[in-house]
Structures are given as structure tokens and as C-alpha cells.
């Protein structure tokens, strides 16, 4: 079985092109494969944050291909912003196209090759959409609250104001001080809301703390549903950018925002359509780390003795790029 180890801003994945098989993997196999190869302790070459399953788009879709997102714990998500940029690059090379649409769970999303951030640091832009603040779209249950925009949530924490937005996967976002950003509260709140037992987000939620560094410059730290802390979360950085504009800089739609994260940096632009709906452009690296082969049967048993791992050399280029950034740190 062929895999491609990739990352967007250090949020790393294995791309699994299902078209290599006579039949796509069964759902149970796909879930088990993600759990086995992504495990940070026993997985494939240090594991990953998830699997991006690429396949043919459905007949009624005009998209060039389809992306499904399987978290490291085997749960499926409706969207993955960092992952979509790497899938866009993969499909761009496969189809010799620089701009096209990729089918995702709820929408065909526009992707486009953009200007490299540095030599061997390839960059793609991805449409993050649809956006909703509705509790039903977030699978969020706080008594009497259909929306959550910069509000206290005494049910889960004091000292913070939260906003909840689906892009379309669910995000809970708080703008915080640097001390709060680097503290333990994010992990405590997110672990509880992703325990599978709490009444507020029974399906879990991605939780982010955001520090405003300057106008149009923010730092986003995320504890992801189905994964835990990650270097970056593309949909979280997109959701945080939209909330930053809505809450602090409502004149800054269509302006580029620098979003720093523990894994590097991306750029975002918040947009509002004529029908008043929102969407976000997420612009960032789409790094191919290594070409990988592993027997499928071995991988499903967590046996990685017979793998091949062929580095592309891009990871060194990415690390050089990050070292050159004037970036805040945790
Ligand atoms: N890291 C991804 C999001 C992956 C899915 C998320 N963990 C969820 O379960 O919603 C991104 O870059 O957006």
C-alpha cells in the first residue's frame, strides 16, 4: 500500500489514495488503519494527526477529487483545512491543474496553487466553508443558547468568553492573554468537552485559545477533537480569523491576516458574500515529507517492519523557513 506523509503548518497526515485499490477500504478498515498508523508511540514512523483518504468525486460533483478526514482516533471529521491544502497539491500534480474544486463532506471547495513561501515550501490556498453559528450545526447543547458569540460559559469555565463556529467542523474559540495561551486551561477545557460523556458537545469539539499579537496578526493554539494538541489546525485558524474580524476588526474583511501557530504560520482572509454568509481563505504550506509503502495487512496489525520511507527533502526546507520567521512561541 502506498501512502504520502504530508503536513500543513506541522499538522501532519498520511494521504491514502483509495484509487490504488481495486475496491476502496471498508469503513472498519479505514478506521483501524488510521488508529494504527497515526499512533504517536506505536504507529508508522512517528504517527500523524490523521489520515486523508482521497478518492474519485461523486458523479454529480464537478470536483476533481474527494477528500475524507479520519482523525488519529478513527473518528471522521467533515473538514480539514491544513489537510485540504496537501490534498490540493496531490491532485494538482495528478491532474496538471492549478485551480479546481475538491469534494468534501458538505461542499465542493475551491483550491488554488499560490506563491511558494520559500524554496521547496509549496503553498496552496483553500476555501474554508460552509460557516455556521447555529447550535444544531455545531451539535452544541447549552440551555437556551442557539448561538455563542463572545459569551461566558460558566458551565465549563470562568475567566473566558467563548465563540462557537462550524466551518463546517465544530470550533470553540476564546481570545486570551499570553499567560492564558501557554497555561493548562486549554487542555483541561478541551479534554472535558471531548470526553464523549459531557452534555454540551456529545460529538466533541476543537478548542482554541487565540492571542492577538498586533492588527491582523494572531497566534492560535488548538486542542483538536480526535487528536489532542496539534502543531496547527487549519479550520481552527480560519474560524479564529473570522472571529477576530467580527469581534475586533469588522472593517478588515478581505484583508490578509498572519496566523502564527506552534508549527509555523499561515495566512487567512475573511470574506462575506453578498448573501451575508461567510467563508475564509486559508493560505499555507503543503509539504510532502516522504513517500511511504507498507503492506496493508501489516499496517492493520500495527506491524511496520516492512515499510519503505523515501524522504523528499522538503521537510528541511520547511524547518529552515520556520526558523526564519519572527514568530511568537508558546
Ligand atoms: N487539523 C484539521 C482538522 C481535523 C479534524 C478535526 N480534528 C475535527 O475533528 O473536526 C484542520 O487542519 O482543520
CSV table of C-alpha atoms and ligand atoms in Angstrom, one decimal:
chain,number,residue,atom,x,y,z
A,1,UNK,CA,0.0,0.0,0.0
A,2,UNK,CA,1.3,3.5,-0.9
A,3,UNK,CA,1.0,6.5,1.4
A,4,UNK,CA,2.3,10.0,1.3
A,5,UNK,CA,3.4,11.7,4.6
A,6,UNK,CA,2.4,15.3,4.4
A,7,UNK,CA,1.8,18.4,6.6
A,8,UNK,CA,0.3,21.8,6.6
A,9,UNK,CA,1.9,24.1,9.2
A,10,UNK,CA,3.2,21.0,11.0
A,11,UNK,CA,-0.3,19.4,11.2
A,12,UNK,CA,0.7,16.1,9.8
A,13,UNK,CA,-1.2,13.4,7.9
A,14,UNK,CA,-0.9,10.3,5.7
A,15,UNK,CA,-2.6,10.7,2.3
A,16,UNK,CA,-4.2,7.4,1.3
A,17,UNK,CA,-5.2,7.4,-2.4
A,18,UNK,CA,-8.0,4.8,-2.4
A,19,UNK,CA,-7.8,4.6,-6.2
A,20,UNK,CA,-4.7,2.3,-5.7
A,21,UNK,CA,-7.1,-0.5,-4.5
A,22,UNK,CA,-9.5,-2.5,-6.7
A,23,UNK,CA,-12.1,-1.6,-4.1
A,24,UNK,CA,-11.9,1.2,-1.5
A,25,UNK,CA,-11.1,0.0,2.0
A,26,UNK,CA,-14.1,-1.0,4.1
A,27,UNK,CA,-15.1,1.7,6.7
A,28,UNK,CA,-13.9,-0.5,9.5
A,29,UNK,CA,-10.5,-1.0,7.8
A,30,UNK,CA,-10.1,2.8,7.2
A,31,UNK,CA,-10.9,3.5,10.9
A,32,UNK,CA,-8.5,0.8,12.1
A,33,UNK,CA,-5.8,1.9,9.7
A,34,UNK,CA,-6.0,5.4,11.0
A,35,UNK,CA,-5.7,4.3,14.6
A,36,UNK,CA,-2.8,2.0,13.8
A,37,UNK,CA,-0.6,4.2,11.6
A,38,UNK,CA,-1.3,7.5,13.4
A,39,UNK,CA,-0.4,6.3,16.9
A,40,UNK,CA,2.4,8.6,18.1
A,41,UNK,CA,4.0,5.8,20.1
A,42,UNK,CA,3.4,2.6,18.1
A,43,UNK,CA,2.4,4.0,14.7
A,44,UNK,CA,4.1,4.4,11.3
A,45,UNK,CA,7.4,6.4,11.6
A,46,UNK,CA,6.2,8.5,14.5
A,47,UNK,CA,2.5,8.5,13.6
A,48,UNK,CA,0.4,11.5,12.5
A,49,UNK,CA,-2.7,13.6,13.3
A,50,UNK,CA,-4.9,11.8,10.9
A,51,UNK,CA,-5.5,10.1,7.5
A,52,UNK,CA,-6.7,12.0,4.4
A,53,UNK,CA,-8.5,9.5,2.2
A,54,UNK,CA,-8.5,10.6,-1.4
A,55,UNK,CA,-10.8,9.2,-4.0
A,56,UNK,CA,-12.9,10.0,-7.1
A,57,UNK,CA,-15.5,12.6,-6.7
A,58,UNK,CA,-19.2,11.6,-7.0
A,59,UNK,CA,-20.9,11.6,-10.4
A,60,UNK,CA,-22.9,14.7,-9.5
A,61,UNK,CA,-19.9,16.7,-8.4
A,62,UNK,CA,-17.7,18.9,-10.7
A,63,UNK,CA,-14.8,18.4,-8.3
A,64,UNK,CA,-11.6,16.9,-9.4
A,65,UNK,CA,-11.4,14.5,-6.5
A,66,UNK,CA,-12.7,13.8,-3.0
A,67,UNK,CA,-11.1,14.2,0.5
A,68,UNK,CA,-12.3,12.4,3.6
A,69,UNK,CA,-10.7,13.2,7.0
A,70,UNK,CA,-10.1,10.5,9.6
A,71,UNK,CA,-8.7,11.7,12.9
A,72,UNK,CA,-6.0,9.7,14.7
A,73,UNK,CA,-8.6,8.2,17.0
A,74,UNK,CA,-10.5,6.8,14.0
A,75,UNK,CA,-13.3,9.4,14.1
A,76,UNK,CA,-14.3,11.1,10.8
A,77,UNK,CA,-14.4,14.9,10.5
A,78,UNK,CA,-16.3,16.9,7.9
A,79,UNK,CA,-13.3,19.1,7.1
A,80,UNK,CA,-9.5,19.6,7.5
A,81,UNK,CA,-8.0,22.9,6.4
A,82,UNK,CA,-4.3,22.1,6.6
A,83,UNK,CA,-5.0,18.7,5.0
A,84,UNK,CA,-7.1,20.1,2.2
A,85,UNK,CA,-4.0,22.2,1.0
A,86,UNK,CA,-1.9,19.0,0.8
A,87,UNK,CA,-4.6,17.1,-1.0
A,88,UNK,CA,-5.0,20.0,-3.4
A,89,UNK,CA,-1.2,19.8,-4.2
A,90,UNK,CA,-1.5,16.0,-4.6
A,91,UNK,CA,-4.5,16.3,-7.0
A,92,UNK,CA,-2.9,19.3,-8.8
A,93,UNK,CA,0.1,17.1,-9.7
A,94,UNK,CA,-2.1,14.2,-10.6
A,95,UNK,CA,-4.3,16.3,-12.9
A,96,UNK,CA,-1.9,19.0,-14.0
A,97,UNK,CA,-4.3,21.8,-12.9
A,98,UNK,CA,-3.5,24.8,-10.6
A,99,UNK,CA,-7.1,25.6,-9.6
A,100,UNK,CA,-10.1,23.4,-9.2
A,101,UNK,CA,-12.6,22.1,-6.6
A,102,UNK,CA,-12.2,19.2,-4.1
A,103,UNK,CA,-15.3,17.4,-2.8
A,104,UNK,CA,-15.6,17.3,1.0
A,105,UNK,CA,-18.4,16.1,3.2
A,106,UNK,CA,-20.6,19.2,2.9
A,107,UNK,CA,-19.2,21.1,0.0
A,108,UNK,CA,-17.0,21.2,-3.2
A,109,UNK,CA,-14.3,23.6,-2.1
A,110,UNK,CA,-12.1,25.8,-4.3
A,111,UNK,CA,-8.3,25.3,-4.1
A,112,UNK,CA,-5.5,27.1,-5.9
A,113,UNK,CA,-1.8,26.9,-6.1
A,114,UNK,CA,-0.2,30.0,-4.6
A,115,UNK,CA,3.3,31.6,-4.4
A,116,UNK,CA,5.9,29.5,-2.6
A,117,UNK,CA,6.7,30.8,1.0
A,118,UNK,CA,10.3,29.8,0.3
A,119,UNK,CA,12.3,27.5,-2.0
A,120,UNK,CA,10.8,24.0,-1.7
A,121,UNK,CA,7.9,25.3,0.5
A,122,UNK,CA,5.0,24.9,-1.8
A,123,UNK,CA,1.8,26.9,-1.0
A,124,UNK,CA,-1.8,26.3,-1.7
A,125,UNK,CA,-5.0,28.4,-0.9
A,126,UNK,CA,-8.1,26.6,0.2
A,127,UNK,CA,-11.7,27.7,0.6
A,128,UNK,CA,-13.0,27.0,4.1
A,129,UNK,CA,-16.8,26.8,4.0
A,130,UNK,CA,-19.7,26.5,4.8
A,131,UNK,CA,-19.7,28.6,8.0
A,132,UNK,CA,-22.5,28.3,10.6
A,133,UNK,CA,-23.0,29.7,14.2
A,134,UNK,CA,-26.2,27.5,14.7
A,135,UNK,CA,-26.1,25.2,17.7
A,136,UNK,CA,-27.6,22.4,15.6
A,137,UNK,CA,-24.7,22.6,13.1
A,138,UNK,CA,-22.2,22.5,15.9
A,139,UNK,CA,-24.0,19.7,17.7
A,140,UNK,CA,-23.8,22.0,20.7
A,141,UNK,CA,-26.1,21.9,23.7
A,142,UNK,CA,-26.1,24.9,26.1
A,143,UNK,CA,-29.6,25.5,27.6
A,144,UNK,CA,-31.3,28.4,25.8
A,145,UNK,CA,-28.4,29.3,23.6
A,146,UNK,CA,-28.8,28.9,19.9
A,147,UNK,CA,-25.6,30.8,19.2
A,148,UNK,CA,-22.4,31.5,21.2
A,149,UNK,CA,-20.6,34.7,20.2
A,150,UNK,CA,-18.1,36.0,22.7
A,151,UNK,CA,-20.1,34.8,25.7
A,152,UNK,CA,-19.2,33.4,29.1
A,153,UNK,CA,-19.8,29.7,29.7
A,154,UNK,CA,-19.9,29.3,33.5
A,155,UNK,CA,-20.9,25.6,32.8
A,156,UNK,CA,-17.3,24.9,31.7
A,157,UNK,CA,-15.0,27.7,32.8
A,158,UNK,CA,-14.8,31.1,34.4
A,159,UNK,CA,-12.5,33.9,33.2
A,160,UNK,CA,-13.1,33.2,29.4
A,161,UNK,CA,-15.5,34.4,26.7
A,162,UNK,CA,-16.2,31.8,24.0
A,163,UNK,CA,-17.4,31.8,20.4
A,164,UNK,CA,-18.7,28.6,18.7
A,165,UNK,CA,-18.5,28.3,14.9
A,166,UNK,CA,-18.7,25.4,12.5
A,167,UNK,CA,-16.5,25.6,9.4
A,168,UNK,CA,-18.1,23.1,9.0
A,169,UNK,CA,-16.4,21.1,11.7
A,170,UNK,CA,-17.0,22.5,15.1
A,171,UNK,CA,-14.8,25.0,16.9
A,172,UNK,CA,-14.9,26.7,20.3
A,173,UNK,CA,-12.7,29.8,20.4
A,174,UNK,CA,-11.6,32.1,23.2
A,175,UNK,CA,-9.4,35.2,22.8
A,176,UNK,CA,-6.9,35.2,25.7
A,177,UNK,CA,-3.8,36.7,27.3
A,178,UNK,CA,-0.3,35.2,26.6
A,179,UNK,CA,-0.3,33.7,30.0
A,180,UNK,CA,-3.7,32.0,29.4
A,181,UNK,CA,-2.5,30.9,26.0
A,182,UNK,CA,0.5,29.0,27.4
A,183,UNK,CA,-1.4,27.7,30.5
A,184,UNK,CA,-3.1,24.4,31.2
A,185,UNK,CA,-6.7,25.7,30.9
A,186,UNK,CA,-7.0,24.9,27.2
A,187,UNK,CA,-6.1,21.3,27.7
A,188,UNK,CA,-8.4,21.0,30.7
A,189,UNK,CA,-11.5,22.5,29.0
A,190,UNK,CA,-10.9,20.6,25.7
A,191,UNK,CA,-10.3,17.2,27.4
A,192,UNK,CA,-13.6,17.6,29.2
A,193,UNK,CA,-15.5,18.7,26.1
A,194,UNK,CA,-14.1,15.7,24.2
A,195,UNK,CA,-14.6,13.1,26.9
A,196,UNK,CA,-17.6,11.6,25.0
A,197,UNK,CA,-19.8,12.0,28.1
A,198,UNK,CA,-20.3,15.7,28.6
A,199,UNK,CA,-23.8,17.1,27.8
A,200,UNK,CA,-22.5,20.2,25.9
A,201,UNK,CA,-20.6,18.7,22.9
A,202,UNK,CA,-21.5,15.0,22.8
A,203,UNK,CA,-19.6,14.6,19.4
A,204,UNK,CA,-16.7,16.7,20.7
A,205,UNK,CA,-15.3,20.0,19.6
A,206,UNK,CA,-12.0,21.5,18.5
A,207,UNK,CA,-11.0,24.1,21.2
A,208,UNK,CA,-8.6,27.0,20.5
A,209,UNK,CA,-7.1,29.8,22.5
A,210,UNK,CA,-6.1,32.9,20.5
A,211,UNK,CA,-3.7,35.7,21.4
A,212,UNK,CA,-3.9,38.9,19.4
A,213,UNK,CA,-0.2,39.9,18.6
A,214,UNK,CA,-1.0,43.0,16.5
A,215,UNK,CA,-3.6,44.2,14.0
A,216,UNK,CA,-4.1,41.3,11.5
A,217,UNK,CA,-1.6,39.1,13.4
A,218,UNK,CA,-2.8,36.4,15.8
A,219,UNK,CA,-1.4,33.2,17.5
A,220,UNK,CA,-3.7,30.2,17.6
A,221,UNK,CA,-3.2,27.2,19.9
A,222,UNK,CA,-5.6,24.3,19.4
A,223,UNK,CA,-6.6,21.1,21.1
A,224,UNK,CA,-8.2,19.1,18.4
A,225,UNK,CA,-11.2,16.7,18.6
A,226,UNK,CA,-10.0,13.2,18.0
A,227,UNK,CA,-6.3,14.1,18.3
A,228,UNK,CA,-5.3,16.4,21.2
A,229,UNK,CA,-2.8,19.2,20.9
A,230,UNK,CA,-1.6,19.6,17.3
A,231,UNK,CA,1.0,22.0,15.8
A,232,UNK,CA,-1.8,23.7,14.0
A,233,UNK,CA,-5.4,23.3,12.9
A,234,UNK,CA,-6.3,24.9,9.6
A,235,UNK,CA,-10.1,25.1,10.3
A,236,UNK,CA,-9.4,26.5,13.8
A,237,UNK,CA,-7.1,29.2,12.4
A,238,UNK,CA,-9.7,30.0,9.8
A,239,UNK,CA,-12.5,30.1,12.4
A,240,UNK,CA,-10.3,32.2,14.7
A,241,UNK,CA,-9.5,34.7,11.9
A,242,UNK,CA,-13.3,35.1,11.2
A,243,UNK,CA,-14.0,35.7,14.9
A,244,UNK,CA,-11.0,38.1,15.1
A,245,UNK,CA,-12.5,40.2,12.3
A,246,UNK,CA,-16.1,40.0,13.6
A,247,UNK,CA,-15.2,40.9,17.2
A,248,UNK,CA,-12.2,43.2,16.9
A,249,UNK,CA,-11.7,44.5,13.3
A,250,UNK,CA,-15.0,44.4,11.5
A,251,UNK,CA,-13.5,46.7,8.7
A,252,UNK,CA,-10.8,44.1,8.0
A,253,UNK,CA,-12.8,41.7,5.8
A,254,UNK,CA,-10.8,41.0,2.6
A,255,UNK,CA,-7.5,41.8,4.4
A,256,UNK,CA,-4.7,39.2,4.9
A,257,UNK,CA,-4.2,38.0,8.4
A,258,UNK,CA,-1.0,36.4,9.6
A,259,UNK,CA,-1.8,33.4,11.8
A,260,UNK,CA,1.1,32.0,13.8
A,261,UNK,CA,0.9,28.6,15.5
A,262,UNK,CA,3.3,26.2,17.2
A,263,UNK,CA,4.1,24.6,13.8
A,264,UNK,CA,4.7,27.7,11.8
A,265,UNK,CA,2.5,30.3,10.1
A,266,UNK,CA,-0.4,30.5,7.6
A,267,UNK,CA,-2.3,33.5,6.1
A,268,UNK,CA,-6.0,33.9,6.1
A,269,UNK,CA,-8.6,36.2,4.6
A,270,UNK,CA,-12.1,36.5,6.0
A,271,UNK,CA,-14.8,37.1,3.4
A,272,UNK,CA,-18.6,37.9,3.4
A,273,UNK,CA,-20.6,37.0,0.4
A,274,UNK,CA,-23.5,39.2,-0.9
A,275,UNK,CA,-25.9,36.8,0.7
A,276,UNK,CA,-24.2,37.7,4.0
A,277,UNK,CA,-22.7,34.2,4.5
A,278,UNK,CA,-19.0,34.0,5.5
A,279,UNK,CA,-16.1,32.0,4.1
A,280,UNK,CA,-12.4,32.1,4.8
A,281,UNK,CA,-9.3,31.7,2.5
A,282,UNK,CA,-6.6,29.6,4.2
A,283,UNK,CA,-3.2,30.0,2.5
A,284,UNK,CA,-0.2,28.0,3.7
A,285,UNK,CA,2.3,25.3,3.0
A,286,UNK,CA,1.5,21.9,1.5
A,287,UNK,CA,4.6,20.0,2.4
A,288,UNK,CA,5.3,16.4,1.1
A,289,UNK,CA,7.6,14.8,3.7
A,290,UNK,CA,8.0,11.3,2.4
A,291,UNK,CA,6.7,8.6,0.0
A,292,UNK,CA,5.8,5.5,2.1
A,293,UNK,CA,5.0,1.9,1.3
A,294,UNK,CA,3.7,-0.7,3.8
A,295,UNK,CA,1.8,-3.9,3.3
A,296,UNK,CA,-1.8,-3.2,4.1
A,297,UNK,CA,-2.2,-6.4,6.2
A,298,UNK,CA,0.8,-5.4,8.3
A,299,UNK,CA,-0.4,-1.9,8.8
A,300,UNK,CA,-3.8,-3.1,10.0
A,301,UNK,CA,-2.0,-5.1,12.7
A,302,UNK,CA,0.3,-2.2,13.6
A,303,UNK,CA,3.4,-4.0,12.1
A,304,UNK,CA,5.7,-1.5,10.5
A,305,UNK,CA,8.8,-3.7,10.0
A,306,UNK,CA,8.5,-3.9,6.2
A,307,UNK,CA,8.0,-0.3,5.3
A,308,UNK,CA,9.9,1.9,2.8
A,309,UNK,CA,10.3,5.6,3.6
A,310,UNK,CA,11.6,7.9,0.9
A,311,UNK,CA,12.2,11.4,2.1
A,312,UNK,CA,11.5,14.3,-0.4
A,313,UNK,CA,13.9,16.8,1.3
A,314,UNK,CA,11.0,19.3,1.7
A,315,UNK,CA,10.9,19.0,5.5
A,316,UNK,CA,14.4,20.5,5.9
A,317,UNK,CA,13.3,23.4,3.6
A,318,UNK,CA,10.2,23.9,5.8
A,319,UNK,CA,12.2,23.9,9.0
A,320,UNK,CA,14.5,26.5,7.5
A,321,UNK,CA,11.5,28.6,6.6
A,322,UNK,CA,10.1,28.4,10.1
A,323,UNK,CA,13.4,29.3,11.7
A,324,UNK,CA,13.4,32.5,9.5
A,325,UNK,CA,10.0,33.6,10.8
A,326,UNK,CA,9.8,36.3,13.5
A,327,UNK,CA,7.3,34.1,15.4
A,328,UNK,CA,5.9,34.2,18.9
A,329,UNK,CA,6.3,31.0,20.8
A,330,UNK,CA,4.3,29.1,23.4
B,1,LIG,N1,-6.5,19.6,11.8
B,1,LIG,C1,-7.6,19.7,10.8
B,1,LIG,C2,-8.9,19.4,11.5
B,1,LIG,C3,-9.1,17.9,11.6
B,1,LIG,C4,-10.4,17.5,12.1
B,1,LIG,C5,-10.7,18.0,13.5
B,1,LIG,N2,-9.8,17.3,14.4
B,1,LIG,C6,-12.1,17.6,13.8
B,1,LIG,O1,-12.3,16.5,14.3
B,1,LIG,O2,-13.0,18.4,13.5
B,1,LIG,C7,-7.5,21.1,10.2
B,1,LIG,O3,-6.4,21.5,9.8
B,1,LIG,O4,-8.6,21.7,10.0
